[in-house]
JSON list of C-alpha atoms in Angstrom, two decimals:
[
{"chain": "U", "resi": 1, "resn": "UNK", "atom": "CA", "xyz": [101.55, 35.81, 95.37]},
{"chain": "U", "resi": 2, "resn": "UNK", "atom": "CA", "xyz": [101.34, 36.93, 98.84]},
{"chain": "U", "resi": 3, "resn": "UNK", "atom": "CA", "xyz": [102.95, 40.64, 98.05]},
{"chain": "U", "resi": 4, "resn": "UNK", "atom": "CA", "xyz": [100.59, 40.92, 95.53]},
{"chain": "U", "resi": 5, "resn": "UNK", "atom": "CA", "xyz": [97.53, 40.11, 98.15]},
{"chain": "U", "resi": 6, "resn": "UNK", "atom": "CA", "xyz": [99.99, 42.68, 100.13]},
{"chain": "U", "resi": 7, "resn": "UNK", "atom": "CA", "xyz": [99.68, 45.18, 97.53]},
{"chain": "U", "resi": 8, "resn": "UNK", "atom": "CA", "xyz": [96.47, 44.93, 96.95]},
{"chain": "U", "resi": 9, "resn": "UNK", "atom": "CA", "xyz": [95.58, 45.19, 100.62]},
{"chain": "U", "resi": 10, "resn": "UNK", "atom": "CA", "xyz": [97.56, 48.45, 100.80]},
{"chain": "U", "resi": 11, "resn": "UNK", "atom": "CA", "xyz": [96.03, 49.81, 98.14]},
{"chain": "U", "resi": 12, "resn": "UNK", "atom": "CA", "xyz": [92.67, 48.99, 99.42]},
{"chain": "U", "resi": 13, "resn": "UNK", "atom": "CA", "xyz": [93.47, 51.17, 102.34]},
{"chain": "U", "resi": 14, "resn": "UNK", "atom": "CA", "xyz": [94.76, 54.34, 100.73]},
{"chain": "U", "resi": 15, "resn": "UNK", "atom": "CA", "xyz": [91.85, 54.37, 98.53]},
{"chain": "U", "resi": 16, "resn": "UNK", "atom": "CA", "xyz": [89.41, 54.36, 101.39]},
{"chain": "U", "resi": 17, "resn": "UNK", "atom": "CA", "xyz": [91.51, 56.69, 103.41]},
{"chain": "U", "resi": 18, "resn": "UNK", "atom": "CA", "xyz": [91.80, 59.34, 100.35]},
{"chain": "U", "resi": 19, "resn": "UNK", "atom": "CA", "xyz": [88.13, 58.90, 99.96]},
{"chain": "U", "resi": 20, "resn": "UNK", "atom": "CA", "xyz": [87.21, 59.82, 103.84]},
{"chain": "U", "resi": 21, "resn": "UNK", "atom": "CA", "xyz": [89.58, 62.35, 103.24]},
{"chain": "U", "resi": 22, "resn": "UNK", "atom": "CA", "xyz": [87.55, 63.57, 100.16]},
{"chain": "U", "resi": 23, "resn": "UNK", "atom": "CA", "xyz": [84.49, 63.59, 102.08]},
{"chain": "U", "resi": 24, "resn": "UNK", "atom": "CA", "xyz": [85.68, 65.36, 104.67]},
{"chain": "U", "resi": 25, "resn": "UNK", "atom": "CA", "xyz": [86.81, 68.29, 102.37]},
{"chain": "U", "resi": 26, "resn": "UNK", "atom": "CA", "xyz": [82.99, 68.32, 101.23]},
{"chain": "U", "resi": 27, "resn": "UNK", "atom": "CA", "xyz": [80.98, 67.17, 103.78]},
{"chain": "U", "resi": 28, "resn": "UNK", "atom": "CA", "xyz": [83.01, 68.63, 106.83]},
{"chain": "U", "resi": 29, "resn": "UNK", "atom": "CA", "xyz": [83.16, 66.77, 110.02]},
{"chain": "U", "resi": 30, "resn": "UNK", "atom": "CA", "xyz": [80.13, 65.47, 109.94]},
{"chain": "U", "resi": 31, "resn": "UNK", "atom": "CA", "xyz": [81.51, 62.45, 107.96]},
{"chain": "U", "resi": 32, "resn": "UNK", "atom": "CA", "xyz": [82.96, 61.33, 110.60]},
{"chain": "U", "resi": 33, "resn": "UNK", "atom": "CA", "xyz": [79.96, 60.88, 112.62]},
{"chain": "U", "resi": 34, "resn": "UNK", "atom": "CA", "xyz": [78.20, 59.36, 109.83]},
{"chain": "U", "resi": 35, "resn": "UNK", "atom": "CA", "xyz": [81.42, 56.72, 109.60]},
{"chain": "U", "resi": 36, "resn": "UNK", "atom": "CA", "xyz": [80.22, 55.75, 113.06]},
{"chain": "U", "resi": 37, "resn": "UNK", "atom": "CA", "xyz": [77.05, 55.67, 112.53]},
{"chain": "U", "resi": 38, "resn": "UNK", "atom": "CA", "xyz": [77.82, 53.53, 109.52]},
{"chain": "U", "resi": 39, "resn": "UNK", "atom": "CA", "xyz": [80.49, 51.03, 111.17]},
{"chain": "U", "resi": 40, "resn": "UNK", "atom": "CA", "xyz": [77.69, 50.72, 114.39]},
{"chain": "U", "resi": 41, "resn": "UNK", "atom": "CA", "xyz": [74.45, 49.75, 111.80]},
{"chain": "U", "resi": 42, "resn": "UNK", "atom": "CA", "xyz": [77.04, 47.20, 110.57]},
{"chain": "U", "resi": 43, "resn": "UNK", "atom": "CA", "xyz": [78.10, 45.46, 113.73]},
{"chain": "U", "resi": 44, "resn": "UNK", "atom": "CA", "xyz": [74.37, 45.79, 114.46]},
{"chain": "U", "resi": 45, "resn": "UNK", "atom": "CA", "xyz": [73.54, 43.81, 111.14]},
{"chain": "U", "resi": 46, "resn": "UNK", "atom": "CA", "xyz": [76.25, 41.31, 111.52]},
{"chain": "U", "resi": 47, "resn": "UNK", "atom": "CA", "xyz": [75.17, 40.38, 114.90]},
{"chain": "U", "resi": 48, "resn": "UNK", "atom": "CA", "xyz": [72.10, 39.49, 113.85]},
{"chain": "U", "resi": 49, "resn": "UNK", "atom": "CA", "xyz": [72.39, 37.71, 110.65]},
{"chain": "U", "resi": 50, "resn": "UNK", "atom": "CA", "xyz": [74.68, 36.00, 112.31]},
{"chain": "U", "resi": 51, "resn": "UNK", "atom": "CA", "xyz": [72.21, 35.00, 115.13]},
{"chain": "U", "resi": 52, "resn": "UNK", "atom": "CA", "xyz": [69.45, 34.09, 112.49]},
{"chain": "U", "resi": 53, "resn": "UNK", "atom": "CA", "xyz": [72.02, 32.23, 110.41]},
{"chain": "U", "resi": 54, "resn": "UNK", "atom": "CA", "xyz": [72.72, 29.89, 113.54]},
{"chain": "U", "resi": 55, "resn": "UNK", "atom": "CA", "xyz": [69.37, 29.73, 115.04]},
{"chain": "U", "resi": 56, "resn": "UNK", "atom": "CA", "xyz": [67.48, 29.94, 111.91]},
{"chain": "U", "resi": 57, "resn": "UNK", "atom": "CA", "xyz": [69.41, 27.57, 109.21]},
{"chain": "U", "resi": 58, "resn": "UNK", "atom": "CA", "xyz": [67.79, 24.22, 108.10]},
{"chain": "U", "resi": 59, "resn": "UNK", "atom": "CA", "xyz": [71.35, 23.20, 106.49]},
{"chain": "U", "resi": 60, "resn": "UNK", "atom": "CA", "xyz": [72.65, 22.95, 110.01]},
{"chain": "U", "resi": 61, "resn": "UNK", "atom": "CA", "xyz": [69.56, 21.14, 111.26]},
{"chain": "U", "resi": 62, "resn": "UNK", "atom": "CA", "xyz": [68.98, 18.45, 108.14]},
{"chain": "U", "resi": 63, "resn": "UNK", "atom": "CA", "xyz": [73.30, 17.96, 107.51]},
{"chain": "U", "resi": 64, "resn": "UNK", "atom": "CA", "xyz": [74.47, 14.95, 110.03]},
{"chain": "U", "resi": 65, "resn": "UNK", "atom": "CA", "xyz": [78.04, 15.74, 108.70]},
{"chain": "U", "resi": 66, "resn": "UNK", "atom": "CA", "xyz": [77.39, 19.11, 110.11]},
{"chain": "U", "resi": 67, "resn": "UNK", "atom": "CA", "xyz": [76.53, 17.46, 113.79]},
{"chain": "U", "resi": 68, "resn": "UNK", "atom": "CA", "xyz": [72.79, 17.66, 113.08]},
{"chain": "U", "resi": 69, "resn": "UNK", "atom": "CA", "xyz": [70.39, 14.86, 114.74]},
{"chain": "U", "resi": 70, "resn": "UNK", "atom": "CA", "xyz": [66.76, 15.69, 112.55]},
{"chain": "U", "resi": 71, "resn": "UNK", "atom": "CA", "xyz": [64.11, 13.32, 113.89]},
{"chain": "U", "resi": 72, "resn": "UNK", "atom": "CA", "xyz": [63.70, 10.03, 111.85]},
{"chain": "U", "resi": 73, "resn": "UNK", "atom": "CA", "xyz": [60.07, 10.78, 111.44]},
{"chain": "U", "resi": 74, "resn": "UNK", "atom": "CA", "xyz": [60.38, 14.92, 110.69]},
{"chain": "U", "resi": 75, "resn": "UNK", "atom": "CA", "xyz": [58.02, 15.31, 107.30]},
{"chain": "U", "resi": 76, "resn": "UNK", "atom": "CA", "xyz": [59.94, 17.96, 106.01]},
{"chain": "U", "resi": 77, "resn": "UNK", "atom": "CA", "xyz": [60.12, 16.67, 102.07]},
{"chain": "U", "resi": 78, "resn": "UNK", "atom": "CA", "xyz": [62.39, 18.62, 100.14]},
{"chain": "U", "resi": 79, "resn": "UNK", "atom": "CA", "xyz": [61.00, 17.24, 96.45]},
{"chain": "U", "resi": 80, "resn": "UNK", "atom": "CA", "xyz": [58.66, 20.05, 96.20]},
{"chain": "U", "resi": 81, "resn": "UNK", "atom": "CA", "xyz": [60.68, 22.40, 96.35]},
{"chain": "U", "resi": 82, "resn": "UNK", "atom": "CA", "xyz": [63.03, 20.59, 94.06]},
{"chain": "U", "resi": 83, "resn": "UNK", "atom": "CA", "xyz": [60.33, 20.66, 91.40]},
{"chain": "U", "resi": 84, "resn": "UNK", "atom": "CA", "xyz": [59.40, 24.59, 91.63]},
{"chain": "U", "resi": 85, "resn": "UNK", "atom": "CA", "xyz": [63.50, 24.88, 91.75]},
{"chain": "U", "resi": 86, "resn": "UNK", "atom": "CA", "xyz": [63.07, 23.02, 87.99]},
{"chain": "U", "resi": 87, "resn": "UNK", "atom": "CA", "xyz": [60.37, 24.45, 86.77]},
{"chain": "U", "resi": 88, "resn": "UNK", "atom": "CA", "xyz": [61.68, 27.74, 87.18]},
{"chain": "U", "resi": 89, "resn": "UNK", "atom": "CA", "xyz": [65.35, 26.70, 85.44]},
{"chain": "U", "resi": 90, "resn": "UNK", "atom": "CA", "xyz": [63.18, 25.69, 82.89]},
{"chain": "U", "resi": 91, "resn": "UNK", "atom": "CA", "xyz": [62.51, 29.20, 81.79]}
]
């Protein structure tokens, strides 16, 4: 139910916040500046995945459902890779 999700979400939150206030007791305040140099490599990482997702993908180049338009004559065969896919199931 959605007060459960609530709940949850809550709970989520006090558990990170008793945590940073944890590591604070230990570490001092340099956990703080580790935080942001945590939350910044994230953006950082998002941002690009994100950019090589989009610019990088063949699902959203081969899908037409997806608004793709492949060439009618573009080789690329996916039944080798298929097979390899197989063969390694196989095991």
């Amino acid at each position: 139910t959605v007060r459960v999700q609530y709940a949850f979400r809550i709970g989520c939150v006090a558990d990170f916040v008793s945590m940073m206030i944890a590591a604070k007791v230990w570490l001092g305040w340099d956990i703080f500046v580790l935080l942001i140099l945590f939350i910044w490599m994230y953006r950082l990482f998002k941002r690009t995945a994100g950019r090589l997702w989009k610019n990088a993908s063949i699902v959203s180049y081969w899908r037409s459902d997806l608004g793709a338009k492949p060439d009618a004559d573009d080789p690329y065969d996916i039944r080798f890779a298929l097979k390899c896919l197989k063969d390694r199931a196989q095991f």
